Amino acid sequence: MPTKKTATACLSLGRLKKALLLGGAIAGLGLTTAVQAQDVEVPGNIKWTIPFGVGGGTDVWARFLSPRLSESLPGEPTIMIDNVPGGGSINGANLFAVRAKSDGSDWLGTSASTQYPAMLGDPRVRYDYSDWTPILATPTGGVVYAQPSLGESAETALDALLEQPVKLAAQNPTGVELPVLIALDMLGADVQAVFGMRSRGEGRLAFERGEADIDFQTTSAYLSNVEPLVKAGKAVPLFSLGVLNDEGKIVRDPAFPGLPTFNEVYQARHGEEPSGNEYEAFRKFFASGYALQKLIMVPKDTPQALIETYRQAARDFVHTKAFKKAADAQLGPYTPVIGDTVQRHLDDAMSIDDATRDWLESEHGAKI
């Protein structure tokens, strides 16, 4: 579905504008190029493949960003959302991998359920993230919480959590709950995951019915559906996953500044920072599924001038007051990450060494 534009904007389709681009460091040579002006032709029509159905989280995210990106780009191109659902996003990503053109007219929107199968070696995956270049990433966070019957405070609930088996209603061992399950394993919890939920919303309802002892929700769902439970004394927040700063360190989530991160809870309980294969698995799946939860990707052979133009278009609006106000309800209090920072974090997150993969398969059961 094309992004709706005003009549004035429609008349400008196909118009060329000059974009002034700064030369960057030449990779591998350590030399700096001269500042040059380049003529950048932004395609009049951009097809943005969303490998999920209409109305899902990634679709809503794309439709929220697309008009802002269009208005910020030279020529105000029409951005057409192309929903290709199936396979938990694998089908659409596979099609993009073989069909996308490298002239800037094809974008892909990915999410955690696109990243995780690639990291775990799902045999259905026919795409490779090294073939794509990121334009923008939007982070999210999440909170683990417990039944008040375990304890009225986070400390007492955690104490009880570590002394008895507890149930968590989850979707599958390799879904969005994966880093949460790893974190709970590292804390020493005996989690009896009940798989088969169709969504995190179903998991929350199981918690509300008393069928699960603990639960986890991402930021938007937690703020809208769980905070009322906390205020009513029906849920006790334990910890957040945190967020990544530019240096790649996990810090407190701006949406939950009063909640400790998993790292803080682990250190308080064990007297040392988390480490080892287990923590590497947590850190990488947290980064790819939460810190970089939704990504705009283009084929890596897309001209660098266009890539920089797309990134600059995003920079032009993400720090404005109007965007932050509108985004707060849609994305939470998180600023989209743009350009080389995304690439650096993505390269790190998507690389799973053999020792970490072996631990995932043998200890956690995360095998496709």
PDB file of C-alpha atoms in Angstrom, residues 18-251:
ATOM      1  CA  LYS A  18      21.226  17.173  -5.370  1.00  0.00           C
ATOM      2  CA  ALA A  19      22.397  15.872  -2.040  1.00  0.00           C
ATOM      3  CA  LEU A  20      25.707  16.969  -0.631  1.00  0.00           C
ATOM      4  CA  LEU A  21      27.549  13.944   0.771  1.00  0.00           C
ATOM      5  CA  LEU A  22      30.736  13.983   2.794  1.00  0.00           C
ATOM      6  CA  GLY A  23      33.484  11.601   1.778  1.00  0.00           C
ATOM      7  CA  GLY A  24      34.285   9.023   4.453  1.00  0.00           C
ATOM      8  CA  ALA A  25      37.308   6.992   5.340  1.00  0.00           C
ATOM      9  CA  ILE A  26      38.348   4.513   2.634  1.00  0.00           C
ATOM     10  CA  ALA A  27      37.916   1.053   4.151  1.00  0.00           C
ATOM     11  CA  GLY A  28      41.175  -0.728   4.790  1.00  0.00           C
ATOM     12  CA  LEU A  29      43.396   2.177   3.680  1.00  0.00           C
ATOM     13  CA  GLY A  30      42.944   4.630   6.524  1.00  0.00           C
ATOM     14  CA  LEU A  31      42.842   7.519   4.015  1.00  0.00           C
ATOM     15  CA  THR A  32      40.302  10.336   3.885  1.00  0.00           C
ATOM     16  CA  THR A  33      38.662  11.341   0.655  1.00  0.00           C
ATOM     17  CA  ALA A  34      37.954  14.898  -0.310  1.00  0.00           C
ATOM     18  CA  VAL A  35      34.529  16.347   0.325  1.00  0.00           C
ATOM     19  CA  GLN A  36      32.577  15.978  -2.883  1.00  0.00           C
ATOM     20  CA  ALA A  37      29.132  16.884  -4.093  1.00  0.00           C
ATOM     21  CA  GLN A  38      27.357  14.043  -5.825  1.00  0.00           C
ATOM     22  CA  ASP A  39      24.164  13.902  -7.816  1.00  0.00           C
ATOM     23  CA  VAL A  40      21.933  11.408  -6.036  1.00  0.00           C
ATOM     24  CA  GLU A  41      18.859  10.110  -7.834  1.00  0.00           C
ATOM     25  CA  VAL A  42      16.402   8.719  -5.334  1.00  0.00           C
ATOM     26  CA  PRO A  43      13.960   6.309  -7.006  1.00  0.00           C
ATOM     27  CA  GLY A  44      10.493   7.785  -7.407  1.00  0.00           C
ATOM     28  CA  ASN A  45       8.971   4.576  -6.035  1.00  0.00           C
ATOM     29  CA  ILE A  46      10.422   2.478  -3.232  1.00  0.00           C
ATOM     30  CA  LYS A  47       9.000  -0.948  -2.397  1.00  0.00           C
ATOM     31  CA  TRP A  48       9.365  -1.707   1.281  1.00  0.00           C
ATOM     32  CA  THR A  49       8.924  -5.451   1.845  1.00  0.00           C
ATOM     33  CA  ILE A  50       7.414  -6.254   5.237  1.00  0.00           C
ATOM     34  CA  PRO A  51       7.528 -10.041   5.747  1.00  0.00           C
ATOM     35  CA  PHE A  52       4.514  -9.980   8.068  1.00  0.00           C
ATOM     36  CA  GLY A  53       0.781  -9.505   7.677  1.00  0.00           C
ATOM     37  CA  VAL A  54      -1.100  -6.228   7.711  1.00  0.00           C
ATOM     38  CA  GLY A  55      -1.729  -4.882  11.197  1.00  0.00           C
ATOM     39  CA  GLY A  56       1.136  -6.679  12.935  1.00  0.00           C
ATOM     40  CA  GLY A  57       3.788  -4.873  14.952  1.00  0.00           C
ATOM     41  CA  THR A  58       6.307  -4.592  12.119  1.00  0.00           C
ATOM     42  CA  ASP A  59       3.634  -3.466   9.661  1.00  0.00           C
ATOM     43  CA  VAL A  60       2.451  -0.732  12.042  1.00  0.00           C
ATOM     44  CA  TRP A  61       6.085   0.325  12.585  1.00  0.00           C
ATOM     45  CA  ALA A  62       6.715   0.605   8.837  1.00  0.00           C
ATOM     46  CA  ARG A  63       3.531   2.577   8.195  1.00  0.00           C
ATOM     47  CA  PHE A  64       4.477   4.938  11.022  1.00  0.00           C
ATOM     48  CA  LEU A  65       7.959   5.601   9.594  1.00  0.00           C
ATOM     49  CA  SER A  66       7.244   5.569   5.857  1.00  0.00           C
ATOM     50  CA  PRO A  67       5.589   9.008   5.466  1.00  0.00           C
ATOM     51  CA  ARG A  68       8.319  10.634   7.552  1.00  0.00           C
ATOM     52  CA  LEU A  69      11.041   9.018   5.483  1.00  0.00           C
ATOM     53  CA  SER A  70       9.291  10.013   2.262  1.00  0.00           C
ATOM     54  CA  GLU A  71       8.964  13.654   3.314  1.00  0.00           C
ATOM     55  CA  SER A  72      12.646  13.794   4.303  1.00  0.00           C
ATOM     56  CA  LEU A  73      14.003  12.274   1.086  1.00  0.00           C
ATOM     57  CA  PRO A  74      14.895  14.245  -2.056  1.00  0.00           C
ATOM     58  CA  GLY A  75      11.942  14.111  -4.457  1.00  0.00           C
ATOM     59  CA  GLU A  76       9.608  12.796  -1.753  1.00  0.00           C
ATOM     60  CA  PRO A  77       9.351   9.298  -3.269  1.00  0.00           C
ATOM     61  CA  THR A  78       6.297   7.112  -2.814  1.00  0.00           C
ATOM     62  CA  ILE A  79       7.099   4.322  -0.347  1.00  0.00           C
ATOM     63  CA  MET A  80       4.904   1.299  -1.001  1.00  0.00           C
ATOM     64  CA  ILE A  81       4.467  -1.225   1.811  1.00  0.00           C
ATOM     65  CA  ASP A  82       4.465  -4.769   0.377  1.00  0.00           C
ATOM     66  CA  ASN A  83       3.283  -7.293   2.973  1.00  0.00           C
ATOM     67  CA  VAL A  84       4.647 -10.806   2.335  1.00  0.00           C
ATOM     68  CA  PRO A  85       3.662 -12.904   5.379  1.00  0.00           C
ATOM     69  CA  GLY A  86       4.536 -16.523   6.038  1.00  0.00           C
ATOM     70  CA  GLY A  87       7.078 -18.614   7.883  1.00  0.00           C
ATOM     71  CA  GLY A  88       7.363 -16.137  10.721  1.00  0.00           C
ATOM     72  CA  SER A  89       8.927 -13.615   8.284  1.00  0.00           C
ATOM     73  CA  ILE A  90      11.250 -16.155   6.627  1.00  0.00           C
ATOM     74  CA  ASN A  91       9.216 -16.348   3.392  1.00  0.00           C
ATOM     75  CA  GLY A  92       9.281 -12.629   2.712  1.00  0.00           C
ATOM     76  CA  ALA A  93      12.949 -12.298   3.633  1.00  0.00           C
ATOM     77  CA  ASN A  94      13.832 -15.202   1.332  1.00  0.00           C
ATOM     78  CA  LEU A  95      11.992 -13.555  -1.561  1.00  0.00           C
ATOM     79  CA  PHE A  96      13.692 -10.235  -0.899  1.00  0.00           C
ATOM     80  CA  ALA A  97      17.097 -11.945  -0.918  1.00  0.00           C
ATOM     81  CA  VAL A  98      16.612 -13.209  -4.476  1.00  0.00           C
ATOM     82  CA  ARG A  99      14.472 -10.459  -5.993  1.00  0.00           C
ATOM     83  CA  ALA A 100      15.591  -7.138  -4.523  1.00  0.00           C
ATOM     84  CA  LYS A 101      17.278  -4.676  -6.860  1.00  0.00           C
ATOM     85  CA  SER A 102      20.351  -2.752  -5.771  1.00  0.00           C
ATOM     86  CA  ASP A 103      19.240   0.611  -7.165  1.00  0.00           C
ATOM     87  CA  GLY A 104      17.729   1.825  -3.899  1.00  0.00           C
ATOM     88  CA  SER A 105      14.170   0.967  -4.876  1.00  0.00           C
ATOM     89  CA  ASP A 106      13.940  -2.093  -2.591  1.00  0.00           C
ATOM     90  CA  TRP A 107      13.920  -2.016   1.201  1.00  0.00           C
ATOM     91  CA  LEU A 108      13.278  -4.805   3.712  1.00  0.00           C
ATOM     92  CA  GLY A 109      11.855  -4.486   7.206  1.00  0.00           C
ATOM     93  CA  THR A 110      13.081  -7.172   9.600  1.00  0.00           C
ATOM     94  CA  SER A 111      12.362  -8.074  13.196  1.00  0.00           C
ATOM     95  CA  ALA A 112      13.641 -10.437  15.874  1.00  0.00           C
ATOM     96  CA  SER A 113      11.829 -13.338  14.223  1.00  0.00           C
ATOM     97  CA  THR A 114      13.855 -12.649  11.051  1.00  0.00           C
ATOM     98  CA  GLN A 115      17.180 -12.339  12.879  1.00  0.00           C
ATOM     99  CA  TYR A 116      16.859 -15.353  15.198  1.00  0.00           C
ATOM    100  CA  PRO A 117      16.373 -18.062  12.529  1.00  0.00           C
ATOM    101  CA  ALA A 118      19.420 -16.759  10.641  1.00  0.00           C
ATOM    102  CA  MET A 119      21.506 -16.856  13.822  1.00  0.00           C
ATOM    103  CA  LEU A 120      20.351 -20.374  14.701  1.00  0.00           C
ATOM    104  CA  GLY A 121      20.882 -21.876  11.270  1.00  0.00           C
ATOM    105  CA  ASP A 122      17.236 -22.563  10.457  1.00  0.00           C
ATOM    106  CA  PRO A 123      17.337 -24.655   7.233  1.00  0.00           C
ATOM    107  CA  ARG A 124      14.422 -22.657   5.804  1.00  0.00           C
ATOM    108  CA  VAL A 125      16.540 -19.497   5.725  1.00  0.00           C
ATOM    109  CA  ARG A 126      17.860 -18.535   2.301  1.00  0.00           C
ATOM    110  CA  TYR A 127      19.032 -15.060   3.260  1.00  0.00           C
ATOM    111  CA  ASP A 128      22.274 -13.792   4.737  1.00  0.00           C
ATOM    112  CA  TYR A 129      22.508 -10.562   6.711  1.00  0.00           C
ATOM    113  CA  SER A 130      26.001  -9.994   5.336  1.00  0.00           C
ATOM    114  CA  ASP A 131      24.321  -9.384   1.957  1.00  0.00           C
ATOM    115  CA  TRP A 132      22.410  -6.405   3.356  1.00  0.00           C
ATOM    116  CA  THR A 133      23.261  -2.982   4.768  1.00  0.00           C
ATOM    117  CA  PRO A 134      21.225  -1.418   7.595  1.00  0.00           C
ATOM    118  CA  ILE A 135      19.756   2.056   7.316  1.00  0.00           C
ATOM    119  CA  LEU A 136      18.018   2.350  10.675  1.00  0.00           C
ATOM    120  CA  ALA A 137      17.163   0.256  13.726  1.00  0.00           C
ATOM    121  CA  THR A 138      14.514   0.839  16.355  1.00  0.00           C
ATOM    122  CA  PRO A 139      15.115  -0.662  19.802  1.00  0.00           C
ATOM    123  CA  THR A 140      12.669  -1.910  22.358  1.00  0.00           C
ATOM    124  CA  GLY A 141      12.958  -3.272  25.861  1.00  0.00           C
ATOM    125  CA  GLY A 142      11.068  -5.568  28.162  1.00  0.00           C
ATOM    126  CA  VAL A 143      10.358  -6.547  31.751  1.00  0.00           C
ATOM    127  CA  VAL A 144      10.185  -9.864  33.597  1.00  0.00           C
ATOM    128  CA  TYR A 145       7.564  -9.903  36.348  1.00  0.00           C
ATOM    129  CA  ALA A 146       6.132 -12.378  38.854  1.00  0.00           C
ATOM    130  CA  GLN A 147       2.980 -13.312  40.733  1.00  0.00           C
ATOM    131  CA  PRO A 148       2.699 -11.484  44.080  1.00  0.00           C
ATOM    132  CA  SER A 149       2.241 -14.912  45.685  1.00  0.00           C
ATOM    133  CA  LEU A 150       5.998 -15.378  45.198  1.00  0.00           C
ATOM    134  CA  GLY A 151       6.725 -12.178  47.111  1.00  0.00           C
ATOM    135  CA  GLU A 152       5.510  -8.634  47.443  1.00  0.00           C
ATOM    136  CA  SER A 153       8.881  -7.140  46.477  1.00  0.00           C
ATOM    137  CA  ALA A 154      11.345  -7.947  43.715  1.00  0.00           C
ATOM    138  CA  GLU A 155      13.868  -9.284  46.241  1.00  0.00           C
ATOM    139  CA  THR A 156      11.467 -11.665  47.995  1.00  0.00           C
ATOM    140  CA  ALA A 157       9.905 -12.757  44.703  1.00  0.00           C
ATOM    141  CA  LEU A 158      13.347 -13.525  43.262  1.00  0.00           C
ATOM    142  CA  ASP A 159      14.262 -15.475  46.397  1.00  0.00           C
ATOM    143  CA  ALA A 160      11.139 -17.624  46.013  1.00  0.00           C
ATOM    144  CA  LEU A 161      11.659 -17.904  42.258  1.00  0.00           C
ATOM    145  CA  LEU A 162      15.051 -19.528  42.820  1.00  0.00           C
ATOM    146  CA  GLU A 163      13.747 -22.031  45.376  1.00  0.00           C
ATOM    147  CA  GLN A 164      10.954 -23.749  43.450  1.00  0.00           C
ATOM    148  CA  PRO A 165       9.947 -24.664  39.899  1.00  0.00           C
ATOM    149  CA  VAL A 166       8.029 -21.865  38.163  1.00  0.00           C
ATOM    150  CA  LYS A 167       5.949 -21.817  34.994  1.00  0.00           C
ATOM    151  CA  LEU A 168       6.283 -19.399  32.088  1.00  0.00           C
ATOM    152  CA  ALA A 169       3.843 -19.459  29.158  1.00  0.00           C
ATOM    153  CA  ALA A 170       5.964 -19.049  26.009  1.00  0.00           C
ATOM    154  CA  GLN A 171       5.720 -19.314  22.249  1.00  0.00           C
ATOM    155  CA  ASN A 172       8.684 -21.561  21.414  1.00  0.00           C
ATOM    156  CA  PRO A 173      12.296 -22.166  22.543  1.00  0.00           C
ATOM    157  CA  THR A 174      13.734 -19.998  19.752  1.00  0.00           C
ATOM    158  CA  GLY A 175      11.199 -17.160  19.823  1.00  0.00           C
ATOM    159  CA  VAL A 176      11.249 -13.698  21.323  1.00  0.00           C
ATOM    160  CA  GLU A 177      11.504 -15.202  24.831  1.00  0.00           C
ATOM    161  CA  LEU A 178      14.897 -16.800  24.090  1.00  0.00           C
ATOM    162  CA  PRO A 179      17.114 -14.226  25.875  1.00  0.00           C
ATOM    163  CA  VAL A 180      14.658 -14.150  28.799  1.00  0.00           C
ATOM    164  CA  LEU A 181      14.859 -17.931  29.193  1.00  0.00           C
ATOM    165  CA  ILE A 182      18.666 -17.738  29.044  1.00  0.00           C
ATOM    166  CA  ALA A 183      18.697 -14.980  31.675  1.00  0.00           C
ATOM    167  CA  LEU A 184      16.498 -16.994  34.018  1.00  0.00           C
ATOM    168  CA  ASP A 185      18.702 -20.064  33.475  1.00  0.00           C
ATOM    169  CA  MET A 186      21.751 -18.001  34.434  1.00  0.00           C
ATOM    170  CA  LEU A 187      20.083 -16.787  37.613  1.00  0.00           C
ATOM    171  CA  GLY A 188      19.455 -20.405  38.582  1.00  0.00           C
ATOM    172  CA  ALA A 189      15.698 -20.505  38.146  1.00  0.00           C
ATOM    173  CA  ASP A 190      13.982 -23.821  37.412  1.00  0.00           C
ATOM    174  CA  VAL A 191      11.685 -22.536  34.672  1.00  0.00           C
ATOM    175  CA  GLN A 192       9.122 -24.960  33.293  1.00  0.00           C
ATOM    176  CA  ALA A 193       8.320 -23.259  30.014  1.00  0.00           C
ATOM    177  CA  VAL A 194       4.909 -24.119  28.589  1.00  0.00           C
ATOM    178  CA  PHE A 195       5.327 -23.641  24.851  1.00  0.00           C
ATOM    179  CA  GLY A 196       2.613 -23.183  22.261  1.00  0.00           C
ATOM    180  CA  MET A 197       1.369 -19.668  22.966  1.00  0.00           C
ATOM    181  CA  ARG A 198       0.469 -17.842  19.752  1.00  0.00           C
ATOM    182  CA  SER A 199       1.652 -14.494  21.091  1.00  0.00           C
ATOM    183  CA  ARG A 200       3.103 -12.818  24.147  1.00  0.00           C
ATOM    184  CA  GLY A 201      -0.425 -11.567  24.761  1.00  0.00           C
ATOM    185  CA  GLU A 202      -1.569 -15.154  25.298  1.00  0.00           C
ATOM    186  CA  GLY A 203       1.285 -15.620  27.742  1.00  0.00           C
ATOM    187  CA  ARG A 204       0.139 -12.574  29.700  1.00  0.00           C
ATOM    188  CA  LEU A 205      -3.426 -13.870  29.849  1.00  0.00           C
ATOM    189  CA  ALA A 206      -2.146 -17.192  31.211  1.00  0.00           C
ATOM    190  CA  PHE A 207      -0.312 -15.199  33.895  1.00  0.00           C
ATOM    191  CA  GLU A 208      -3.458 -13.225  34.729  1.00  0.00           C
ATOM    192  CA  ARG A 209      -5.419 -16.471  35.096  1.00  0.00           C
ATOM    193  CA  GLY A 210      -2.806 -17.754  37.533  1.00  0.00           C
ATOM    194  CA  GLU A 211      -1.604 -20.470  35.141  1.00  0.00           C
ATOM    195  CA  ALA A 212       1.933 -19.002  34.982  1.00  0.00           C
ATOM    196  CA  ASP A 213       4.123 -17.854  37.866  1.00  0.00           C
ATOM    197  CA  ILE A 214       6.221 -15.410  35.868  1.00  0.00           C
ATOM    198  CA  ASP A 215       5.839 -13.598  32.572  1.00  0.00           C
ATOM    199  CA  PHE A 216       7.665 -11.262  30.223  1.00  0.00           C
ATOM    200  CA  GLN A 217       6.392  -8.471  27.986  1.00  0.00           C
ATOM    201  CA  THR A 218       8.093  -6.013  25.662  1.00  0.00           C
ATOM    202  CA  THR A 219       7.926  -2.326  26.519  1.00  0.00           C
ATOM    203  CA  SER A 220       4.742  -1.261  24.743  1.00  0.00           C
ATOM    204  CA  ALA A 221       2.741  -4.250  25.981  1.00  0.00           C
ATOM    205  CA  TYR A 222       4.123  -3.897  29.499  1.00  0.00           C
ATOM    206  CA  LEU A 223       3.258  -0.205  29.732  1.00  0.00           C
ATOM    207  CA  SER A 224      -0.277  -0.690  28.435  1.00  0.00           C
ATOM    208  CA  ASN A 225      -1.230  -4.068  29.930  1.00  0.00           C
ATOM    209  CA  VAL A 226       1.034  -4.905  32.859  1.00  0.00           C
ATOM    210  CA  GLU A 227       1.592  -1.604  34.674  1.00  0.00           C
ATOM    211  CA  PRO A 228      -2.118  -1.570  35.623  1.00  0.00           C
ATOM    212  CA  LEU A 229      -1.589  -5.041  37.141  1.00  0.00           C
ATOM    213  CA  VAL A 230       1.413  -3.760  39.086  1.00  0.00           C
ATOM    214  CA  LYS A 231      -0.578  -0.806  40.418  1.00  0.00           C
ATOM    215  CA  ALA A 232      -3.369  -3.176  41.434  1.00  0.00           C
ATOM    216  CA  GLY A 233      -0.928  -5.421  43.308  1.00  0.00           C
ATOM    217  CA  LYS A 234      -1.386  -8.287  40.854  1.00  0.00           C
ATOM    218  CA  ALA A 235       2.169  -8.362  39.438  1.00  0.00           C
ATOM    219  CA  VAL A 236       5.668  -7.665  40.782  1.00  0.00           C
ATOM    220  CA  PRO A 237       8.336  -6.396  38.326  1.00  0.00           C
ATOM    221  CA  LEU A 238      11.676  -8.188  38.750  1.00  0.00           C
ATOM    222  CA  PHE A 239      14.071  -6.740  36.187  1.00  0.00           C
ATOM    223  CA  SER A 240      14.317  -5.257  32.717  1.00  0.00           C
ATOM    224  CA  LEU A 241      16.527  -6.484  29.899  1.00  0.00           C
ATOM    225  CA  GLY A 242      18.048  -3.011  29.558  1.00  0.00           C
ATOM    226  CA  VAL A 243      19.209  -1.236  26.393  1.00  0.00           C
ATOM    227  CA  LEU A 244      22.482  -0.990  24.484  1.00  0.00           C
ATOM    228  CA  ASN A 245      24.401   2.275  24.520  1.00  0.00           C
ATOM    229  CA  ASP A 246      26.545   3.351  21.558  1.00  0.00           C
ATOM    230  CA  GLU A 247      29.531   1.458  22.976  1.00  0.00           C
ATOM    231  CA  GLY A 248      27.533  -1.761  23.086  1.00  0.00           C
ATOM    232  CA  LYS A 249      27.188  -1.856  26.882  1.00  0.00           C
ATOM    233  CA  ILE A 250      23.873  -2.873  28.462  1.00  0.00           C
ATOM    234  CA  VAL A 251      22.513  -0.019  30.578  1.00  0.00           C
TER     235      VAL A 251
END
